[in-house]
Coordinates of N, CA and C in Angstrom, one line a residue:
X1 N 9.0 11.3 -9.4 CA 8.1 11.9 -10.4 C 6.7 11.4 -10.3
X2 N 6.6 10.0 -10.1 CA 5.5 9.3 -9.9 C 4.3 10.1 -8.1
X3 N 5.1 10.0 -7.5 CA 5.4 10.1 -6.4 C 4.4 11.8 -6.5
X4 N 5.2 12.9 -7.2 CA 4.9 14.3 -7.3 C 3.5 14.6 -8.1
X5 N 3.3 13.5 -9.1 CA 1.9 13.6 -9.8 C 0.8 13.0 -8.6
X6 N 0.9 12.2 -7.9 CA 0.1 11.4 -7.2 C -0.5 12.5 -6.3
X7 N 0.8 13.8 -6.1 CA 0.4 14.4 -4.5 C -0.5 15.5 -5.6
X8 N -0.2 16.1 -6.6 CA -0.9 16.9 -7.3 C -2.3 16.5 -7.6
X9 N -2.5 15.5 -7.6 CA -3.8 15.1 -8.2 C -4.5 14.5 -7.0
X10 N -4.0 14.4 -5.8 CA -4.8 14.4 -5.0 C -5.0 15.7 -4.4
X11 N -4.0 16.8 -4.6 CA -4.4 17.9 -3.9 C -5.5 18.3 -4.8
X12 N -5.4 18.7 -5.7 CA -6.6 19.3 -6.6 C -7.5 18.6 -7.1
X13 N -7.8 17.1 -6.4 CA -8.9 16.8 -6.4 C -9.8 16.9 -4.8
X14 N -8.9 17.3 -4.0 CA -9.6 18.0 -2.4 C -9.8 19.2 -2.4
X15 N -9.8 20.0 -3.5 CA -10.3 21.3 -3.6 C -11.7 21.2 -3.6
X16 N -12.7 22.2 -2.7 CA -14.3 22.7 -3.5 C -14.5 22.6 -4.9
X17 N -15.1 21.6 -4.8 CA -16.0 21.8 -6.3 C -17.3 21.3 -6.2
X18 N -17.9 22.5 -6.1 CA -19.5 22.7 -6.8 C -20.2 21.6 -7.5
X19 N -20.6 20.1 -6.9 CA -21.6 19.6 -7.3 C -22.5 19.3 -6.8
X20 N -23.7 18.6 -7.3 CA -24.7 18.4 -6.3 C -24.4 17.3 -5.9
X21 N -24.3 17.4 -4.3 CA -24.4 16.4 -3.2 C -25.7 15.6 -2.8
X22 N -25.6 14.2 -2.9 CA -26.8 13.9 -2.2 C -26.8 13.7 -1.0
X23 N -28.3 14.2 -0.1 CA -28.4 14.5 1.2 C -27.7 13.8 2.2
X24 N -27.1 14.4 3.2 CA -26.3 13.5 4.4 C -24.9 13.6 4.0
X25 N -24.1 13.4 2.4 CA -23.4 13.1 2.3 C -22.4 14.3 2.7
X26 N -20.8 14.5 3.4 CA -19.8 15.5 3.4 C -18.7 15.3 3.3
X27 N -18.2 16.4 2.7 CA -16.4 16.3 2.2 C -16.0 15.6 3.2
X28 N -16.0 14.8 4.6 CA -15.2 14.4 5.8 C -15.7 13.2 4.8
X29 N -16.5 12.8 4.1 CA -16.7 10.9 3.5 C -15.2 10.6 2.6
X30 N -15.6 11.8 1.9 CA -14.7 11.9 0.8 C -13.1 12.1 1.0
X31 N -13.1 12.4 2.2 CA -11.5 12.4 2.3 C -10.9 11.2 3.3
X32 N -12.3 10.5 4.0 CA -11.8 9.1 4.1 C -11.5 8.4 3.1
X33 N -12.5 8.6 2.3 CA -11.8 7.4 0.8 C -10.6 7.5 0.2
X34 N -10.5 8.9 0.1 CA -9.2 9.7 -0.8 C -8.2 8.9 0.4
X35 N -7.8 9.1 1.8 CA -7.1 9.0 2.9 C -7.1 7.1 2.7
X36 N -8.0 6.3 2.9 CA -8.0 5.1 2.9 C -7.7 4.5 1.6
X37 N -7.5 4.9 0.0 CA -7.2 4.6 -0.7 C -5.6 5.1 -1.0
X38 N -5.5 5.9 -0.7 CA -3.9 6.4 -0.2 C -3.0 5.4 0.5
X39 N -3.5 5.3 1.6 CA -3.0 4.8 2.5 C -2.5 3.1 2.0
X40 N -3.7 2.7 1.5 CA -3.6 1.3 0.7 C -2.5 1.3 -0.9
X41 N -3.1 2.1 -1.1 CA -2.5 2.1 -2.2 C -0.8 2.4 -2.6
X42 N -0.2 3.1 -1.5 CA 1.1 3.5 -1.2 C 1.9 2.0 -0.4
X43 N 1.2 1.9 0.9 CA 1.7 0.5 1.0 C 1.5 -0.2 0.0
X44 N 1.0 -0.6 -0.9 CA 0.7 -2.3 -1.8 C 2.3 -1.7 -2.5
X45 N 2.4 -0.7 -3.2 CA 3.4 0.3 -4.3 C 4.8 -0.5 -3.4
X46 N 4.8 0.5 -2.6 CA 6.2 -0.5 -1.8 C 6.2 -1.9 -1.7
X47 N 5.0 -2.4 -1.3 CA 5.2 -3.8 -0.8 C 5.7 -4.5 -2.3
X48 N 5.1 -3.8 -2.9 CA 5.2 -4.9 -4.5 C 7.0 -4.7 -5.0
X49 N 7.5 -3.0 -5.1 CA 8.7 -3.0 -5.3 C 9.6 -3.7 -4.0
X50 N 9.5 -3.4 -3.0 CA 10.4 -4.3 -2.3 C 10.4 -5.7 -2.5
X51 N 9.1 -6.4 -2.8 CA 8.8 -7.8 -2.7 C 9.8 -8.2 -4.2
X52 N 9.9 -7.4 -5.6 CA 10.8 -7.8 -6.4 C 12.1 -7.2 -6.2
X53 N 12.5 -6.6 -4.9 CA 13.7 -6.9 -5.0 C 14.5 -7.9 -3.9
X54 N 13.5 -8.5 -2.9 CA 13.8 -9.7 -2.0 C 13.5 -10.5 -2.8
X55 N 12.3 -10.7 -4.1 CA 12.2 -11.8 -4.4 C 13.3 -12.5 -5.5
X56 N 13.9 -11.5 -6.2 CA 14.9 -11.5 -7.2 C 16.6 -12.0 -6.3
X57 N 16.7 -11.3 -4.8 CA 17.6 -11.7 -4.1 C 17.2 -13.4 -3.6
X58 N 16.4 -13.4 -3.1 CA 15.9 -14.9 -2.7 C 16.1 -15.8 -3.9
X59 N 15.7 -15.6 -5.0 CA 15.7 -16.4 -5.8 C 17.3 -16.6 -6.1
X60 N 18.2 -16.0 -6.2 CA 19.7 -16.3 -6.3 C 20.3 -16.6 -5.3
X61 N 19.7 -16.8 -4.2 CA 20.7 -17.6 -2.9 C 19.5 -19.0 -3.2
X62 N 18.9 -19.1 -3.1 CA 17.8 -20.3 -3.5 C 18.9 -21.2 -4.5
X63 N 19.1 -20.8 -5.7 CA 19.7 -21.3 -6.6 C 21.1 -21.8 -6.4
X64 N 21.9 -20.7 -5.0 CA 23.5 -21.4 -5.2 C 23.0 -22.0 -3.6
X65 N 22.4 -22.1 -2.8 CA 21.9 -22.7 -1.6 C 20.7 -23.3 -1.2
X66 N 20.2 -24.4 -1.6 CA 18.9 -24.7 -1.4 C 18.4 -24.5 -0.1
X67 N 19.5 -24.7 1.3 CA 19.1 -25.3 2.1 C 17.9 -24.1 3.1
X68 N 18.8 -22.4 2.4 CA 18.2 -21.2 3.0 C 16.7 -21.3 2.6
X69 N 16.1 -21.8 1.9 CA 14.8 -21.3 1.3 C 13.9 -21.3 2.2
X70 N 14.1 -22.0 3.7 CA 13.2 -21.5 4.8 C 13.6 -19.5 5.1
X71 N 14.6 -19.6 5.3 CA 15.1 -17.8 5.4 C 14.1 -17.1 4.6
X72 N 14.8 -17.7 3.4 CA 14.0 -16.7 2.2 C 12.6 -16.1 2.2
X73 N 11.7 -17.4 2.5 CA 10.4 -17.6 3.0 C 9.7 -16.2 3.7
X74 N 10.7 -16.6 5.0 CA 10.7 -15.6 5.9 C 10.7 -14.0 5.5
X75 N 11.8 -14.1 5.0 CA 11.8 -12.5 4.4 C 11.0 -11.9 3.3
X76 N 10.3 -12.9 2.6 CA 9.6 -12.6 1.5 C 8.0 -12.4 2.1
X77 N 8.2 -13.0 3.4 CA 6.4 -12.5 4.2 C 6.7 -11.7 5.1
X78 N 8.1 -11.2 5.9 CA 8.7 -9.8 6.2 C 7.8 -8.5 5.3
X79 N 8.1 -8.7 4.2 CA 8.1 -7.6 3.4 C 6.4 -7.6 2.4
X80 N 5.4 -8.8 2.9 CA 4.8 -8.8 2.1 C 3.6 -8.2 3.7
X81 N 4.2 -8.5 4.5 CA 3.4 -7.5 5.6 C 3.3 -5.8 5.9
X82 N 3.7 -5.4 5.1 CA 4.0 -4.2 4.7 C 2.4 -3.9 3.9
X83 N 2.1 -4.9 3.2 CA 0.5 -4.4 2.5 C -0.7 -4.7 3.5
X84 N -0.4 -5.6 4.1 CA -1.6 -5.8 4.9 C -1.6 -5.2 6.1
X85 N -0.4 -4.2 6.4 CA -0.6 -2.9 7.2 C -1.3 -2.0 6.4
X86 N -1.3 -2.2 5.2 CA -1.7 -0.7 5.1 C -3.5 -1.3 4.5
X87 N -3.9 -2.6 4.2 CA -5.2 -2.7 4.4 C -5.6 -2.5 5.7
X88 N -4.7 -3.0 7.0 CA -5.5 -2.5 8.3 C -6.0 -0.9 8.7
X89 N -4.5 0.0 8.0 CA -4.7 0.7 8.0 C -6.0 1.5 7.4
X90 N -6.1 0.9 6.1 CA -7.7 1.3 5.1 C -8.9 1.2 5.9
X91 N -8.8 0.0 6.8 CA -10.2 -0.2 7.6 C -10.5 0.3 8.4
X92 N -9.0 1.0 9.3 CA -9.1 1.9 10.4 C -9.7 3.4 10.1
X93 N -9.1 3.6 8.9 CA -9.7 4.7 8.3 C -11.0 5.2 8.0
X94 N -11.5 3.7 7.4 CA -13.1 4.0 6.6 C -13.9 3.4 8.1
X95 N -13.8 2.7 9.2 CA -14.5 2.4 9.9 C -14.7 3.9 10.9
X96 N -14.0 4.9 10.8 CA -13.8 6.1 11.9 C -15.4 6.8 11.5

């Protein structure tokens, strides 16, 4: 649902609309930002829901196994690289 409002409101905010532009500026700026705040903002979305549900798993082997909490570690920055793909991704975008 989340997901269906986001694509609506980006589509109909990439439609033509009639305002005054200042000089130089063109729709190709504006669909980098729209495109690089997308891009960021959909990875962080995942990264955050996946991160509470490794982190909620980690946390209950943590508690009956201490010894895993190097693993855990691991998998909790597995999944927290998922956001800072999609900042690389943002820079690759807005630097084009």
């Amino acid at each position: 649902m989340l997901l269906l409002a986001a694509s609506a409101i980006s589509i109909l905010g990439s439609t033509g609309v009639a305002f005054a532009a200042e000089e130089g500026a063109s729709s190709g700026d504006s669909m980098k930002l729209l495109g690089a705040g997308l891009a960021f903002g959909i990875a962080a979305g995942g990264a955050g829901i996946g991160l509470g549900q490794v982190g909620a798993a980690g946390l209950a082997v943590i508690s009956e196994n201490p010894a895993l909490q190097s693993k855990v570690f691991i998998f909790v920055g597995m999944v927290e690289s998922i956001a800072i793909y999609g900042i690389v991704m943002m820079f690759i975008i807005l630097g084009q």
